[in-house]
Amino acid sequence: MRLIFLGPPGAGKGTQAQRIADALNIVQLSTGEMLRTAVAEGTEVGKKAKPIMERGDLVPDDIVVGIIDERFGAPDCANGFILDGFPRNTAQAEALDKVLAARDLQLDHVVELKVDDEALVERITGRFTCENCGEGYHDKFKRPVKPGICDRCGHRKFSRRADDNEQTVRSRLEVYHRETAPLLAYYSAQSKLKSVDGMADMDDVTAQIKAILGAP
Ligand code: AP5
Ligand code: MG
Ligand code: ZN
């Protein structure tokens, strides 16, 4: 199964991609995560991406397309993947079509997570993540069962993203509406687009996505 999860910042792409990838035994490919790793490691790509991400702008297309193309060649992608945060503009979507065609692969579905803008700021400013396993949490919507301890791996250190402040969130939202939202029409024209109500609670959203995929 090869999928794209599309939606504004904070829509729940990462949360749902992790769950569906586990359930279907496929991989989650988040360009945002890959870029944050590059920033943390101080690679050339990371140095270039850091100030751009802090502003909430898009990193140049050639960088993200290169990262994704290389990733498709890895053995863990053989069973399928979920693209989380890629493509993000029409040029990236066209590049993706070419990269897939060159590898003789097809997309199965593009899943749109629909969420109101006002809810996104609250979701993003309350988000934190386990530093060890990457499990996502929220101050209000998903606290660890035992305070201060990751449910998934037992680790005790969490972090918040540098771009998760209200000002950067507003620019990320603007960028989404300007650059990424046109992809809804792009994939609708390819009859690939399916939409879910991302305002529902997390388990409900997972169930809606599984229904589209015909997954148990
Ligand atoms: P990226 O990491 O992709 O960030 P984003 O698109 O802004 O999306 P987020 O990760 O913020 O949100 P999400 O939809 O994953 O939500 P989550 O599940 O965490 O990109 C970051 C930056 O990298 C970009 O700004 C850009 O600079 C660069 N970049 C990345 N890809 C690029 C590309 N292709 N081209 C160019 N540049 C690129 O959920 C959010 C919170 O809400 C969590 O706390 C969660 O617990 C909670 N939550 C989730 N679902 C629900 C629910 N149903 N109800 C209540 N709370 C919920
Ligand atoms: Mg994410
Ligand atoms: Zn953990």
CSV table of C-alpha atoms and ligand atoms in Angstrom, one decimal:
chain,number,residue,atom,x,y,z
A,1,MET,CA,0.0,0.0,0.0
A,2,ARG,CA,1.4,3.4,-1.0
A,3,LEU,CA,-0.3,6.4,0.6
A,4,ILE,CA,0.0,10.2,1.0
A,5,PHE,CA,-1.4,11.9,4.1
A,6,LEU,CA,-2.3,15.4,3.3
A,7,GLY,CA,-3.3,18.2,5.7
A,8,PRO,CA,-2.3,21.4,7.4
A,9,PRO,CA,0.2,21.6,10.3
A,10,GLY,CA,-1.2,19.9,13.3
A,11,ALA,CA,-3.9,18.0,11.4
A,12,GLY,CA,-2.7,14.7,12.8
A,13,LYS,CA,-0.7,13.4,9.8
A,14,GLY,CA,2.2,12.1,12.0
A,15,THR,CA,-0.1,10.7,14.7
A,16,GLN,CA,-2.2,8.7,12.1
A,17,ALA,CA,0.8,7.8,9.9
A,18,GLN,CA,2.5,6.1,12.8
A,19,ARG,CA,-0.7,4.1,13.7
A,20,ILE,CA,-1.5,3.1,10.2
A,21,ALA,CA,2.1,2.2,9.3
A,22,ASP,CA,2.3,-0.1,12.3
A,23,ALA,CA,-1.1,-1.7,11.5
A,24,LEU,CA,-0.2,-2.3,7.9
A,25,ASN,CA,3.4,-3.1,8.4
A,26,ILE,CA,4.5,-0.3,6.0
A,27,VAL,CA,6.9,2.6,6.7
A,28,GLN,CA,6.1,6.2,7.6
A,29,LEU,CA,8.2,8.6,5.5
A,30,SER,CA,8.0,12.1,7.1
A,31,THR,CA,10.1,14.7,5.4
A,32,GLY,CA,9.7,17.0,8.4
A,33,GLU,CA,11.2,14.2,10.7
A,34,MET,CA,14.1,13.6,8.2
A,35,LEU,CA,14.9,17.3,8.0
A,36,ARG,CA,14.8,17.6,11.8
A,37,THR,CA,17.3,14.8,12.1
A,38,ALA,CA,19.5,16.5,9.5
A,39,VAL,CA,19.3,19.7,11.6
A,40,ALA,CA,20.1,17.9,14.8
A,41,GLU,CA,23.1,16.2,13.2
A,42,GLY,CA,24.3,19.4,11.6
A,43,THR,CA,24.7,18.0,8.1
A,44,GLU,CA,24.9,20.3,5.0
A,45,VAL,CA,21.2,19.8,4.4
A,46,GLY,CA,20.4,20.4,8.0
A,47,LYS,CA,22.4,23.7,8.0
A,48,LYS,CA,20.5,24.9,5.0
A,49,ALA,CA,17.1,23.8,6.3
A,50,LYS,CA,17.3,25.1,9.9
A,51,PRO,CA,16.5,28.8,9.4
A,52,ILE,CA,13.9,28.0,6.7
A,53,MET,CA,12.0,25.6,9.1
A,54,GLU,CA,12.3,28.1,12.0
A,55,ARG,CA,10.5,30.6,9.8
A,56,GLY,CA,7.9,28.0,8.7
A,57,ASP,CA,8.8,28.2,5.0
A,58,LEU,CA,9.3,25.3,2.6
A,59,VAL,CA,12.8,23.8,2.2
A,60,PRO,CA,13.8,23.8,-1.5
A,61,ASP,CA,12.1,21.2,-3.6
A,62,ASP,CA,15.3,19.6,-4.9
A,63,ILE,CA,16.4,18.8,-1.3
A,64,VAL,CA,13.1,17.0,-0.3
A,65,VAL,CA,12.6,15.3,-3.6
A,66,GLY,CA,16.2,13.9,-3.4
A,67,ILE,CA,15.6,12.7,0.1
A,68,ILE,CA,12.4,10.9,-0.8
A,69,ASP,CA,13.7,9.4,-4.0
A,70,GLU,CA,16.7,7.9,-2.2
A,71,ARG,CA,14.4,6.6,0.6
A,72,PHE,CA,12.2,4.7,-1.9
A,73,GLY,CA,15.2,2.6,-2.9
A,74,ALA,CA,15.6,1.2,0.6
A,75,PRO,CA,14.4,-2.4,1.3
A,76,ASP,CA,12.0,-1.4,4.1
A,77,CYS,CA,9.9,0.5,1.5
A,78,ALA,CA,9.2,-2.7,-0.5
A,79,ASN,CA,6.0,-3.4,1.3
A,80,GLY,CA,4.6,0.1,1.0
A,81,PHE,CA,4.9,3.6,2.6
A,82,ILE,CA,3.0,6.6,3.9
A,83,LEU,CA,4.2,9.9,2.8
A,84,ASP,CA,3.7,12.3,5.7
A,85,GLY,CA,4.3,16.0,4.8
A,86,PHE,CA,5.4,15.3,1.2
A,87,PRO,CA,4.5,16.5,-1.5
A,88,ARG,CA,3.8,20.1,-0.3
A,89,ASN,CA,3.4,22.0,-3.6
A,90,THR,CA,2.6,21.2,-7.2
A,91,ALA,CA,6.2,21.0,-8.3
A,92,GLN,CA,6.9,18.3,-5.6
A,93,ALA,CA,3.7,16.4,-6.7
A,94,GLU,CA,4.9,16.4,-10.3
A,95,ALA,CA,8.4,15.3,-9.3
A,96,LEU,CA,6.8,12.5,-7.2
A,97,ASP,CA,4.8,11.3,-10.1
A,98,LYS,CA,8.0,11.0,-12.2
A,99,VAL,CA,10.0,9.3,-9.4
A,100,LEU,CA,7.2,6.7,-8.9
A,101,ALA,CA,6.8,6.1,-12.6
A,102,ALA,CA,10.6,5.6,-13.0
A,103,ARG,CA,10.3,2.9,-10.3
A,104,ASP,CA,7.1,1.5,-11.8
A,105,LEU,CA,5.1,2.2,-8.6
A,106,GLN,CA,1.6,3.6,-8.2
A,107,LEU,CA,-0.1,5.5,-5.4
A,108,ASP,CA,-3.2,3.8,-3.9
A,109,HIS,CA,-4.8,6.7,-2.0
A,110,VAL,CA,-4.2,10.3,-0.9
A,111,VAL,CA,-5.9,10.8,2.4
A,112,GLU,CA,-6.8,14.4,3.4
A,113,LEU,CA,-7.2,15.2,7.1
A,114,LYS,CA,-9.7,18.1,7.3
A,115,VAL,CA,-9.3,20.3,10.5
A,116,ASP,CA,-10.4,23.8,11.2
A,117,ASP,CA,-7.5,26.4,11.4
A,118,GLU,CA,-8.5,27.4,15.0
A,119,ALA,CA,-8.0,23.9,16.3
A,120,LEU,CA,-4.6,23.6,14.8
A,121,VAL,CA,-2.9,26.3,16.8
A,122,GLU,CA,-4.0,24.6,20.1
A,123,ARG,CA,-2.9,21.2,18.8
A,124,ILE,CA,0.5,22.4,17.8
A,125,THR,CA,1.4,24.5,20.8
A,126,GLY,CA,0.5,21.6,23.2
A,127,ARG,CA,2.5,19.0,21.3
A,128,PHE,CA,5.5,17.1,22.7
A,129,THR,CA,7.4,14.0,21.7
A,130,CYS,CA,9.3,11.2,23.4
A,131,GLU,CA,13.0,11.8,22.6
A,132,ASN,CA,13.7,8.1,22.5
A,133,CYS,CA,10.9,6.5,20.4
A,134,GLY,CA,9.2,9.6,18.8
A,135,GLU,CA,5.8,8.8,20.3
A,136,GLY,CA,3.7,12.0,20.0
A,137,TYR,CA,1.8,13.5,23.0
A,138,HIS,CA,-0.3,16.5,23.8
A,139,ASP,CA,-0.7,18.6,27.0
A,140,LYS,CA,-4.5,18.3,26.8
A,141,PHE,CA,-5.5,15.6,24.3
A,142,LYS,CA,-2.9,12.9,24.9
A,143,ARG,CA,-0.9,12.8,28.1
A,144,PRO,CA,1.3,9.8,29.0
A,145,VAL,CA,-0.7,7.4,31.2
A,146,LYS,CA,2.0,7.7,33.9
A,147,PRO,CA,3.1,11.4,34.1
A,148,GLY,CA,6.6,12.0,32.7
A,149,ILE,CA,7.0,8.4,31.4
A,150,CYS,CA,6.6,7.4,27.7
A,151,ASP,CA,3.7,4.9,27.3
A,152,ARG,CA,5.5,3.2,24.5
A,153,CYS,CA,9.1,2.9,25.6
A,154,GLY,CA,9.3,4.0,29.3
A,155,HIS,CA,11.8,6.9,28.5
A,156,ARG,CA,11.5,10.0,30.7
A,157,LYS,CA,12.7,12.8,28.3
A,158,PHE,CA,10.4,14.6,26.0
A,159,SER,CA,11.0,17.5,23.6
A,160,ARG,CA,9.1,20.3,21.8
A,161,ARG,CA,9.8,21.4,18.3
A,162,ALA,CA,11.5,24.7,17.6
A,163,ASP,CA,8.8,25.6,15.0
A,164,ASP,CA,5.9,24.9,17.4
A,165,ASN,CA,5.3,28.5,18.6
A,166,GLU,CA,2.2,30.5,17.7
A,167,GLN,CA,4.0,32.9,15.3
A,168,THR,CA,5.6,30.1,13.3
A,169,VAL,CA,2.4,28.1,13.3
A,170,ARG,CA,0.6,31.0,11.7
A,171,SER,CA,3.2,31.2,8.8
A,172,ARG,CA,3.1,27.5,8.4
A,173,LEU,CA,-0.7,27.7,8.0
A,174,GLU,CA,-0.4,30.5,5.4
A,175,VAL,CA,2.2,28.4,3.5
A,176,TYR,CA,-0.2,25.4,3.6
A,177,HIS,CA,-3.2,27.3,2.2
A,178,ARG,CA,-1.0,28.9,-0.5
A,179,GLU,CA,1.3,26.1,-1.6
A,180,THR,CA,-0.2,22.7,-0.4
A,181,ALA,CA,-4.0,23.1,-0.5
A,182,PRO,CA,-3.9,23.2,-4.4
A,183,LEU,CA,-2.8,19.5,-4.2
A,184,LEU,CA,-6.3,18.6,-3.2
A,185,ALA,CA,-7.5,19.5,-6.7
A,186,TYR,CA,-4.4,17.8,-8.2
A,187,TYR,CA,-5.2,14.4,-6.6
A,188,SER,CA,-8.9,14.8,-7.0
A,189,ALA,CA,-8.3,15.0,-10.7
A,190,GLN,CA,-6.4,11.7,-10.5
A,191,SER,CA,-9.3,10.2,-8.6
A,192,LYS,CA,-7.0,9.4,-5.7
A,193,LEU,CA,-8.3,11.9,-3.0
A,194,LYS,CA,-10.3,10.6,0.0
A,195,SER,CA,-11.1,13.0,2.9
A,196,VAL,CA,-11.6,12.2,6.6
A,197,ASP,CA,-12.9,14.4,9.4
A,198,GLY,CA,-9.7,15.2,11.3
A,199,MET,CA,-11.7,17.0,14.0
A,200,ALA,CA,-12.9,13.7,15.4
A,201,ASP,CA,-10.9,12.1,18.3
A,202,MET,CA,-7.7,10.2,17.4
A,203,ASP,CA,-9.2,6.7,17.5
A,204,ASP,CA,-12.2,7.8,15.4
A,205,VAL,CA,-9.8,9.3,12.7
A,206,THR,CA,-7.8,6.0,12.7
A,207,ALA,CA,-11.0,4.1,12.1
A,208,GLN,CA,-12.1,6.4,9.3
A,209,ILE,CA,-8.8,5.9,7.5
A,210,LYS,CA,-8.8,2.1,8.0
A,211,ALA,CA,-12.3,2.0,6.5
A,212,ILE,CA,-11.0,3.8,3.3
A,213,LEU,CA,-8.1,1.4,3.1
A,214,GLY,CA,-10.3,-1.6,3.7
A,215,ALA,CA,-7.9,-2.5,6.6
A,216,PRO,CA,-9.2,-4.4,9.8
B,1,AP5,P1,6.3,18.8,9.2
B,1,AP5,O1,7.1,18.1,10.3
B,1,AP5,O2,5.7,18.0,8.1
B,1,AP5,O3,5.2,19.6,10.0
B,1,AP5,P2,3.7,20.0,9.5
B,1,AP5,O4,3.2,19.7,8.2
B,1,AP5,O5,3.6,21.5,9.9
B,1,AP5,O6,2.8,19.1,10.4
B,1,AP5,P3,3.0,18.7,11.9
B,1,AP5,O7,4.0,17.7,12.0
B,1,AP5,O8,3.2,20.0,12.7
B,1,AP5,O9,1.5,18.2,12.2
B,1,AP5,P4,0.9,16.7,12.0
B,1,AP5,O10,-0.1,16.8,11.0
B,1,AP5,O11,2.0,15.7,11.8
B,1,AP5,O12,0.2,16.6,13.4
B,1,AP5,P5,0.5,15.6,14.7
B,1,AP5,O13,0.0,14.2,14.3
B,1,AP5,O14,1.8,15.8,15.2
B,1,AP5,O15,7.2,19.9,8.6
B,1,AP5,C1,7.9,20.8,9.3
B,1,AP5,C2,8.7,21.8,8.5
B,1,AP5,O16,9.7,21.0,7.7
B,1,AP5,C3,7.9,22.6,7.4
B,1,AP5,O17,7.4,23.7,8.0
B,1,AP5,C4,9.0,22.8,6.3
B,1,AP5,O18,9.8,23.9,6.7
B,1,AP5,C5,9.8,21.5,6.4
B,1,AP5,N1,9.3,20.5,5.4
B,1,AP5,C6,8.8,19.3,5.7
B,1,AP5,N2,8.4,18.6,4.6
B,1,AP5,C7,8.7,19.5,3.5
B,1,AP5,C8,8.5,19.4,2.1
B,1,AP5,N3,8.0,18.3,1.6
B,1,AP5,N4,8.9,20.4,1.4
B,1,AP5,C9,9.5,21.5,1.9
B,1,AP5,N5,9.7,21.7,3.2
B,1,AP5,C10,9.3,20.7,4.1
B,1,AP5,O19,-0.6,16.2,15.7
B,1,AP5,C11,-0.4,17.5,16.3
B,1,AP5,C12,-0.8,17.5,17.8
B,1,AP5,O20,-2.2,17.3,17.9
B,1,AP5,C13,-0.2,16.4,18.6
B,1,AP5,O21,0.2,16.8,19.9
B,1,AP5,C14,-1.3,15.3,18.6
B,1,AP5,O22,-1.1,14.5,19.8
B,1,AP5,C15,-2.5,16.1,18.6
B,1,AP5,N6,-3.6,15.4,17.9
B,1,AP5,C16,-3.5,14.7,16.7
B,1,AP5,N7,-4.7,14.2,16.3
B,1,AP5,C17,-5.6,14.7,17.2
B,1,AP5,C18,-7.0,14.6,17.3
B,1,AP5,N8,-7.7,13.9,16.4
B,1,AP5,N9,-7.6,15.3,18.3
B,1,AP5,C19,-6.9,16.0,19.3
B,1,AP5,N10,-5.5,16.1,19.2
B,1,AP5,C20,-4.9,15.5,18.2
B,2,MG,MG,4.1,15.7,11.7
B,3,ZN,ZN,9.1,6.7,23.9
